[in-house]
Short mmCIF file of N, CA and C in Angstrom, two decimals:
data_model
loop_
_atom_site.label_atom_id
_atom_site.label_comp_id
_atom_site.label_asym_id
_atom_site.label_seq_id
_atom_site.Cartn_x
_atom_site.Cartn_y
_atom_site.Cartn_z
N UNK L 1206 -75.65 -63.67 38.62
CA UNK L 1206 -75.63 -64.27 39.73
C UNK L 1206 -77.25 -64.46 40.02
N UNK L 1207 -77.59 -66.41 40.28
CA UNK L 1207 -78.81 -66.86 40.44
C UNK L 1207 -79.16 -67.42 41.79
N UNK L 1208 -80.12 -66.93 43.03
CA UNK L 1208 -80.35 -67.09 44.01
C UNK L 1208 -80.59 -68.37 44.33
N UNK L 1209 -80.33 -69.51 44.95
CA UNK L 1209 -80.30 -70.43 45.34
C UNK L 1209 -82.05 -70.93 45.56
N UNK L 1210 -83.01 -69.39 46.13
CA UNK L 1210 -83.93 -69.48 46.17
C UNK L 1210 -84.88 -69.23 44.81
N UNK L 1211 -84.64 -68.41 44.05
CA UNK L 1211 -84.73 -68.18 42.93
C UNK L 1211 -85.22 -69.44 41.84
N UNK L 1212 -84.67 -70.53 42.45
CA UNK L 1212 -84.44 -71.93 41.67
C UNK L 1212 -85.36 -73.14 42.21
N UNK L 1213 -86.15 -72.50 43.67
CA UNK L 1213 -86.83 -73.74 44.08
C UNK L 1213 -88.04 -73.46 43.37
N UNK L 1214 -88.12 -75.37 43.59
CA UNK L 1214 -89.57 -75.21 42.98
C UNK L 1214 -89.53 -75.73 41.57
N UNK L 1215 -88.78 -75.44 40.62
CA UNK L 1215 -88.29 -75.65 39.15
C UNK L 1215 -87.76 -77.08 39.38
N UNK L 1216 -88.36 -77.53 38.01
CA UNK L 1216 -87.78 -78.51 37.66
C UNK L 1216 -86.63 -79.12 36.85
N UNK L 1217 -85.52 -79.81 37.55
CA UNK L 1217 -84.57 -80.21 36.71
C UNK L 1217 -85.14 -80.71 35.94
N UNK L 1218 -84.48 -79.82 34.37
CA UNK L 1218 -84.83 -80.75 33.17
C UNK L 1218 -83.74 -81.14 32.90
N UNK L 1219 -82.49 -81.81 33.59
CA UNK L 1219 -81.43 -82.96 33.15
C UNK L 1219 -81.66 -84.00 33.90
N UNK L 1220 -82.63 -84.25 34.88
CA UNK L 1220 -83.18 -85.17 35.78
C UNK L 1220 -84.04 -86.52 34.61
N UNK L 1221 -83.27 -87.97 35.11
CA UNK L 1221 -84.14 -89.13 34.00
C UNK L 1221 -85.71 -89.34 34.72
N UNK L 1222 -86.24 -87.92 35.42
CA UNK L 1222 -87.60 -89.21 35.50
C UNK L 1222 -88.64 -87.68 35.20
N UNK L 1223 -88.19 -86.90 33.91
CA UNK L 1223 -89.06 -86.16 33.06
C UNK L 1223 -89.99 -87.34 32.57
N UNK L 1224 -91.62 -86.69 32.74
CA UNK L 1224 -92.42 -87.44 32.12
C UNK L 1224 -93.43 -87.14 30.93
N UNK L 1225 -93.21 -87.38 29.80
CA UNK L 1225 -93.05 -86.91 28.49
C UNK L 1225 -95.22 -86.52 29.10
N UNK L 1226 -95.79 -85.63 28.39
CA UNK L 1226 -97.20 -85.15 27.65
C UNK L 1226 -97.84 -85.14 26.62
N UNK L 1227 -97.24 -85.47 25.87
CA UNK L 1227 -97.70 -84.97 24.53
C UNK L 1227 -97.97 -86.16 23.41
N UNK L 1228 -98.10 -86.22 22.26
CA UNK L 1228 -98.70 -86.81 21.87
C UNK L 1228 -97.32 -87.42 20.46
N UNK L 1229 -96.37 -87.13 21.31
CA UNK L 1229 -94.85 -88.37 21.21
C UNK L 1229 -95.08 -89.63 22.15
N UNK L 1230 -95.44 -89.35 23.25
CA UNK L 1230 -95.60 -90.30 23.77
C UNK L 1230 -96.84 -91.48 23.73
N UNK L 1231 -97.20 -91.09 22.63
CA UNK L 1231 -98.86 -91.92 22.15
C UNK L 1231 -99.88 -91.92 23.41
N UNK L 1232 -101.15 -92.05 23.62
CA UNK L 1232 -102.12 -91.93 24.16
C UNK L 1232 -101.57 -92.64 25.73
N UNK L 1233 -102.37 -91.72 26.47
CA UNK L 1233 -102.16 -91.56 27.82
C UNK L 1233 -103.40 -93.05 28.01
N UNK L 1234 -104.07 -93.47 27.26
CA UNK L 1234 -105.30 -94.18 27.64
C UNK L 1234 -105.67 -95.07 26.24
N UNK L 1235 -105.72 -96.11 26.37
CA UNK L 1235 -105.47 -96.95 24.44
C UNK L 1235 -106.95 -96.63 24.24
N UNK L 1236 -106.51 -96.27 23.26
CA UNK L 1236 -107.96 -95.72 22.28
C UNK L 1236 -108.72 -97.30 21.33
N UNK L 1237 -110.21 -96.48 21.53
CA UNK L 1237 -111.11 -97.90 21.14
C UNK L 1237 -111.61 -97.96 19.30
N UNK L 1238 -110.72 -97.11 19.21
CA UNK L 1238 -110.57 -97.09 17.46
C UNK L 1238 -109.16 -97.35 16.81
N UNK L 1239 -108.88 -97.83 16.31
CA UNK L 1239 -108.05 -99.15 15.67
C UNK L 1239 -107.85 -98.86 14.79
N UNK L 1240 -106.08 -98.56 14.39
CA UNK L 1240 -105.70 -98.89 12.85
C UNK L 1240 -105.94 -100.55 12.26
N UNK L 1241 -106.37 -100.53 11.25
CA UNK L 1241 -105.97 -101.25 10.29
C UNK L 1241 -106.61 -101.90 9.16
N UNK L 1242 -106.82 -102.59 8.95
CA UNK L 1242 -107.79 -102.84 7.40
C UNK L 1242 -109.26 -102.59 7.18
N UNK L 1243 -109.43 -102.00 6.61
CA UNK L 1243 -110.86 -102.52 6.46
C UNK L 1243 -111.49 -102.32 5.00
N UNK L 1244 -112.92 -102.48 4.77
CA UNK L 1244 -113.31 -102.89 3.28
C UNK L 1244 -113.14 -101.66 2.80
N UNK L 1245 -114.27 -101.40 1.61
CA UNK L 1245 -115.30 -99.86 1.31
C UNK L 1245 -116.41 -100.18 2.54
N UNK L 1246 -116.87 -98.60 2.12
CA UNK L 1246 -118.29 -98.55 3.01
C UNK L 1246 -118.91 -98.93 2.25
N UNK L 1247 -119.36 -100.09 0.74
CA UNK L 1247 -120.94 -100.47 1.13
C UNK L 1247 -120.48 -101.86 1.39
N UNK L 1248 -118.91 -102.63 1.86
CA UNK L 1248 -118.97 -104.19 1.83
C UNK L 1248 -120.64 -104.16 3.16
N UNK L 1249 -120.38 -103.34 4.23
CA UNK L 1249 -120.60 -104.12 5.31
C UNK L 1249 -122.64 -104.54 4.94
N UNK L 1250 -122.57 -103.24 4.46
CA UNK L 1250 -124.51 -103.30 3.73
C UNK L 1250 -124.18 -104.92 3.23
N UNK L 1251 -123.87 -104.85 1.53
CA UNK L 1251 -123.71 -106.12 1.12
C UNK L 1251 -123.68 -107.75 2.14
N UNK L 1252 -122.71 -107.63 3.10
CA UNK L 1252 -122.83 -108.88 3.40
C UNK L 1252 -123.99 -109.04 4.90
N UNK L 1253 -124.65 -107.58 5.27
CA UNK L 1253 -125.35 -108.05 5.82
C UNK L 1253 -126.73 -108.41 4.99
N UNK L 1254 -126.82 -108.05 3.84
CA UNK L 1254 -127.81 -108.70 3.36
C UNK L 1254 -128.00 -110.22 2.73
N UNK L 1255 -126.60 -110.49 2.29
CA UNK L 1255 -126.82 -111.99 2.16
C UNK L 1255 -126.60 -112.28 3.84
N UNK L 1256 -126.28 -112.16 4.92
CA UNK L 1256 -126.45 -112.86 5.79
C UNK L 1256 -128.10 -112.98 6.36
N UNK L 1257 -128.76 -111.59 6.12
CA UNK L 1257 -129.75 -111.62 6.33
C UNK L 1257 -130.72 -112.81 5.75
N UNK L 1258 -130.49 -113.72 4.30
CA UNK L 1258 -130.75 -113.82 3.35
C UNK L 1258 -131.32 -115.42 4.03
N UNK L 1259 -130.10 -115.83 5.19
CA UNK L 1259 -129.73 -116.88 5.62
C UNK L 1259 -131.16 -117.04 6.70
N UNK L 1260 -132.24 -116.17 7.08
CA UNK L 1260 -133.43 -116.30 8.09
C UNK L 1260 -132.89 -116.25 9.32
N UNK L 1261 -131.50 -116.26 9.64
CA UNK L 1261 -131.35 -116.67 11.14
C UNK L 1261 -131.01 -115.00 12.06
N UNK L 1262 -130.95 -115.22 12.94
CA UNK L 1262 -130.84 -113.54 13.67
C UNK L 1262 -129.62 -113.70 13.97
N UNK L 1263 -129.40 -112.14 13.80
CA UNK L 1263 -128.50 -111.07 14.19
C UNK L 1263 -127.28 -112.01 15.13
N UNK L 1264 -127.34 -111.67 15.94
CA UNK L 1264 -126.87 -112.25 17.16
C UNK L 1264 -126.38 -113.94 16.46
N UNK L 1265 -127.29 -114.68 16.40
CA UNK L 1265 -126.52 -115.72 15.65
C UNK L 1265 -125.12 -115.95 14.26
N UNK L 1266 -125.42 -114.79 13.68
CA UNK L 1266 -124.78 -114.80 12.33
C UNK L 1266 -123.43 -113.19 12.50
N UNK L 1267 -123.78 -112.61 13.75
CA UNK L 1267 -122.80 -111.64 14.21
C UNK L 1267 -120.88 -112.07 14.81
N UNK L 1268 -120.86 -113.20 14.85
CA UNK L 1268 -118.84 -113.65 15.23
C UNK L 1268 -119.12 -114.03 13.74
N UNK L 1269 -120.04 -115.06 12.91
CA UNK L 1269 -118.95 -115.71 11.64
C UNK L 1269 -118.81 -113.93 10.63
N UNK L 1270 -119.93 -113.53 10.62
CA UNK L 1270 -120.03 -112.20 9.54
C UNK L 1270 -119.23 -111.21 9.96
N UNK L 1271 -118.60 -110.60 11.51
CA UNK L 1271 -117.25 -110.10 11.67
C UNK L 1271 -116.54 -110.91 11.55
N UNK L 1272 -115.87 -111.89 11.34
CA UNK L 1272 -114.89 -112.90 11.06
C UNK L 1272 -114.83 -112.60 9.49
N UNK L 1273 -115.87 -112.74 8.58
CA UNK L 1273 -115.51 -112.65 7.55
C UNK L 1273 -114.94 -111.34 6.59
N UNK L 1274 -115.70 -110.41 7.63
CA UNK L 1274 -115.35 -108.75 6.73
C UNK L 1274 -113.77 -108.77 7.23
N UNK L 1275 -114.03 -108.69 8.39
CA UNK L 1275 -112.06 -109.06 8.74
C UNK L 1275 -111.72 -109.87 8.04
N UNK L 1276 -111.31 -110.99 7.90
CA UNK L 1276 -110.71 -111.39 6.79
C UNK L 1276 -110.35 -110.91 5.12
N UNK L 1277 -111.99 -110.19 4.84
CA UNK L 1277 -112.01 -109.82 3.27
C UNK L 1277 -110.72 -108.57 3.46
N UNK L 1278 -111.23 -107.58 4.94
CA UNK L 1278 -110.02 -106.58 5.17
C UNK L 1278 -109.09 -107.20 4.75
N UNK L 1279 -108.45 -107.68 5.25
CA UNK L 1279 -107.21 -108.29 5.69
C UNK L 1279 -106.49 -109.04 4.87
N UNK L 1280 -107.13 -109.16 3.39
CA UNK L 1280 -106.37 -109.75 2.30
C UNK L 1280 -105.19 -109.08 2.01
N UNK L 1281 -103.60 -109.63 2.03
CA UNK L 1281 -102.89 -108.77 1.65
C UNK L 1281 -102.75 -108.05 -0.50
N UNK L 1282 -102.79 -107.04 -0.94
CA UNK L 1282 -102.96 -106.30 -2.02
C UNK L 1282 -102.23 -106.95 -2.27
N UNK L 1283 -100.75 -108.21 -2.46
CA UNK L 1283 -99.49 -108.14 -2.71
C UNK L 1283 -99.91 -109.77 -3.06
N UNK L 1284 -100.82 -110.16 -2.58
CA UNK L 1284 -101.02 -111.48 -2.84
C UNK L 1284 -102.65 -112.00 -4.19
N UNK L 1285 -102.86 -112.76 -4.16
CA UNK L 1285 -104.36 -112.58 -5.78
C UNK L 1285 -105.57 -112.61 -4.61
N UNK L 1286 -105.86 -111.25 -5.07
CA UNK L 1286 -107.26 -111.00 -4.47
C UNK L 1286 -108.28 -112.50 -4.32
N UNK L 1287 -108.46 -112.61 -5.38
CA UNK L 1287 -109.33 -113.51 -5.44
C UNK L 1287 -108.92 -115.46 -5.02
N UNK L 1288 -107.85 -115.08 -5.36
CA UNK L 1288 -107.55 -116.24 -4.24
C UNK L 1288 -107.71 -116.12 -2.50
N UNK L 1289 -107.37 -115.06 -2.33
CA UNK L 1289 -107.68 -114.20 -0.57
C UNK L 1289 -108.87 -114.43 -0.16
N UNK L 1290 -109.61 -114.01 -1.55
CA UNK L 1290 -110.82 -113.86 -0.72
C UNK L 1290 -111.87 -114.93 -0.85
N UNK L 1291 -111.47 -115.59 -2.01
CA UNK L 1291 -112.24 -117.31 -1.69
C UNK L 1291 -111.74 -118.53 -0.79
N UNK L 1292 -110.88 -118.21 -0.32
CA UNK L 1292 -110.39 -118.91 0.93
C UNK L 1292 -110.97 -118.03 2.15
N UNK L 1293 -111.26 -116.58 2.46
CA UNK L 1293 -112.11 -116.38 3.56
C UNK L 1293 -113.42 -117.26 3.59
N UNK L 1294 -114.10 -117.39 1.93
CA UNK L 1294 -115.15 -117.43 1.83
C UNK L 1294 -115.90 -119.28 2.79
N UNK L 1295 -114.47 -119.98 1.79
CA UNK L 1295 -115.06 -121.20 2.63
C UNK L 1295 -114.28 -121.62 3.33
N UNK L 1296 -113.57 -120.48 4.30
CA UNK L 1296 -113.40 -121.01 5.76
C UNK L 1296 -114.58 -120.53 6.22
N UNK L 1297 -115.07 -118.86 5.99
CA UNK L 1297 -116.52 -118.92 6.46
C UNK L 1297 -117.63 -120.03 6.73
N UNK L 1298 -117.95 -120.58 5.38
CA UNK L 1298 -118.89 -121.02 5.44
C UNK L 1298 -118.58 -122.49 6.13
N UNK L 1299 -117.28 -123.37 5.90
CA UNK L 1299 -116.75 -124.39 6.55
C UNK L 1299 -116.85 -124.34 8.15
N UNK L 1300 -116.50 -123.45 9.23
CA UNK L 1300 -117.07 -122.47 10.22
C UNK L 1300 -118.70 -123.03 10.29
N UNK L 1301 -119.19 -122.38 9.69
CA UNK L 1301 -120.91 -122.21 9.71
C UNK L 1301 -121.65 -123.90 9.64
N UNK L 1302 -121.31 -124.28 8.82
CA UNK L 1302 -121.15 -124.94 8.27
C UNK L 1302 -121.72 -126.77 9.46
N UNK L 1303 -120.90 -126.37 10.07
CA UNK L 1303 -120.12 -127.19 11.40
C UNK L 1303 -121.18 -126.08 13.15
N UNK L 1304 -122.10 -125.41 13.14
CA UNK L 1304 -122.26 -124.70 13.76
C UNK L 1304 -123.81 -124.24 13.57
N UNK L 1305 -124.16 -124.62 12.57
CA UNK L 1305 -125.50 -124.06 11.51
C UNK L 1305 -125.82 -125.13 10.99
N UNK L 1306 -127.51 -125.08 10.77
CA UNK L 1306 -127.73 -126.31 9.89
C UNK L 1306 -128.78 -125.40 8.77
N UNK L 1307 -128.63 -125.55 7.31
CA UNK L 1307 -129.47 -125.16 6.53
C UNK L 1307 -129.78 -126.44 5.85
N UNK L 1308 -130.88 -125.65 4.86
CA UNK L 1308 -130.26 -127.30 3.52
C UNK L 1308 -129.86 -126.58 2.54
N UNK L 1309 -129.23 -127.29 2.18
CA UNK L 1309 -128.04 -126.96 0.92
C UNK L 1309 -128.06 -126.23 -0.59
N UNK L 1310 -129.24 -125.81 -0.60
CA UNK L 1310 -129.87 -125.06 -1.63
C UNK L 1310 -129.37 -123.28 -0.83
N UNK L 1311 -129.63 -123.50 0.77
CA UNK L 1311 -129.81 -122.37 0.84
C UNK L 1311 -128.53 -122.44 1.10
N UNK L 1312 -126.99 -123.10 1.07
CA UNK L 1312 -125.83 -122.87 1.36
C UNK L 1312 -125.25 -123.05 0.24
N UNK L 1313 -125.61 -122.95 -0.70
CA UNK L 1313 -125.42 -122.92 -1.91
C UNK L 1313 -126.13 -120.81 -2.48
N UNK L 1314 -127.10 -120.95 -2.04
CA UNK L 1314 -127.33 -119.32 -3.18
C UNK L 1314 -126.49 -118.67 -1.63
N UNK L 1315 -125.88 -118.76 -0.85
CA UNK L 1315 -125.33 -117.94 0.35
C UNK L 1315 -123.59 -117.62 -0.16
N UNK L 1316 -123.13 -118.72 -0.40
CA UNK L 1316 -122.56 -118.59 -1.57
C UNK L 1316 -121.87 -118.20 -2.36
N UNK L 1317 -123.33 -118.44 -3.30
CA UNK L 1317 -123.00 -117.48 -4.76
C UNK L 1317 -123.19 -116.13 -3.72
N UNK L 1318 -124.12 -115.98 -3.16
CA UNK L 1318 -124.25 -114.06 -2.89
C UNK L 1318 -122.51 -114.23 -2.42
N UNK L 1319 -122.20 -114.21 -2.03
CA UNK L 1319 -120.94 -113.61 -1.02
C UNK L 1319 -119.71 -114.11 -2.81
N UNK L 1320 -120.00 -114.83 -3.43
CA UNK L 1320 -119.14 -114.85 -3.98
C UNK L 1320 -118.74 -113.66 -5.59
N UNK L 1321 -120.60 -113.63 -5.50
CA UNK L 1321 -120.50 -111.45 -6.16
C UNK L 1321 -119.93 -110.84 -4.91
N UNK L 1322 -120.25 -110.68 -4.24
CA UNK L 1322 -119.98 -109.29 -3.49
C UNK L 1322 -118.65 -109.40 -3.06
N UNK L 1323 -117.61 -110.71 -3.15
CA UNK L 1323 -116.32 -110.59 -3.42
C UNK L 1323 -116.19 -110.33 -4.85
N UNK L 1324 -116.36 -110.87 -5.59
CA UNK L 1324 -116.12 -110.14 -7.42
C UNK L 1324 -115.90 -108.36 -6.91
N UNK L 1325 -116.84 -108.09 -6.64
CA UNK L 1325 -117.61 -106.47 -6.67
C UNK L 1325 -116.35 -106.13 -6.02
N UNK L 1326 -115.41 -106.31 -4.64
CA UNK L 1326 -114.59 -106.16 -4.00
C UNK L 1326 -113.56 -106.01 -5.00
N UNK L 1327 -113.45 -107.04 -5.68
CA UNK L 1327 -111.76 -107.24 -6.20
C UNK L 1327 -111.92 -106.19 -7.71
N UNK L 1328 -113.46 -106.26 -7.67
CA UNK L 1328 -112.57 -105.02 -9.21
C UNK L 1328 -112.88 -103.77 -8.74
N UNK L 1329 -113.52 -103.58 -7.07
CA UNK L 1329 -113.38 -102.25 -6.41
C UNK L 1329 -112.01 -101.95 -6.31
N UNK L 1330 -110.98 -103.06 -5.76
CA UNK L 1330 -109.56 -102.48 -4.60
C UNK L 1330 -108.53 -102.16 -6.09
#
């Protein structure tokens, strides 16, 4: 027979106030690393080189660059990759032209560099 004193301080495992502390309960704090779509390792340096060719500051192009990379990585594999990549490029160029002034030749050369990157990306996937 168990003495009531033996049970003092022990938790009642049948109680509703049990808080888990294991990984099955998720992280205690949100992580800075999120699982999500990503591109191959060579993609970012190629996109960075294309943006560098514009002669603009890295800070000025960073939001466009990041958005473009996210768009490329997020194109569903179940859809035509070329169509998805084209949409990313067209959206990028439209957004950039609204906020950045360059000569038409610069825009054309930039667009062609992006198309070449997208073609390589499509063949790599």
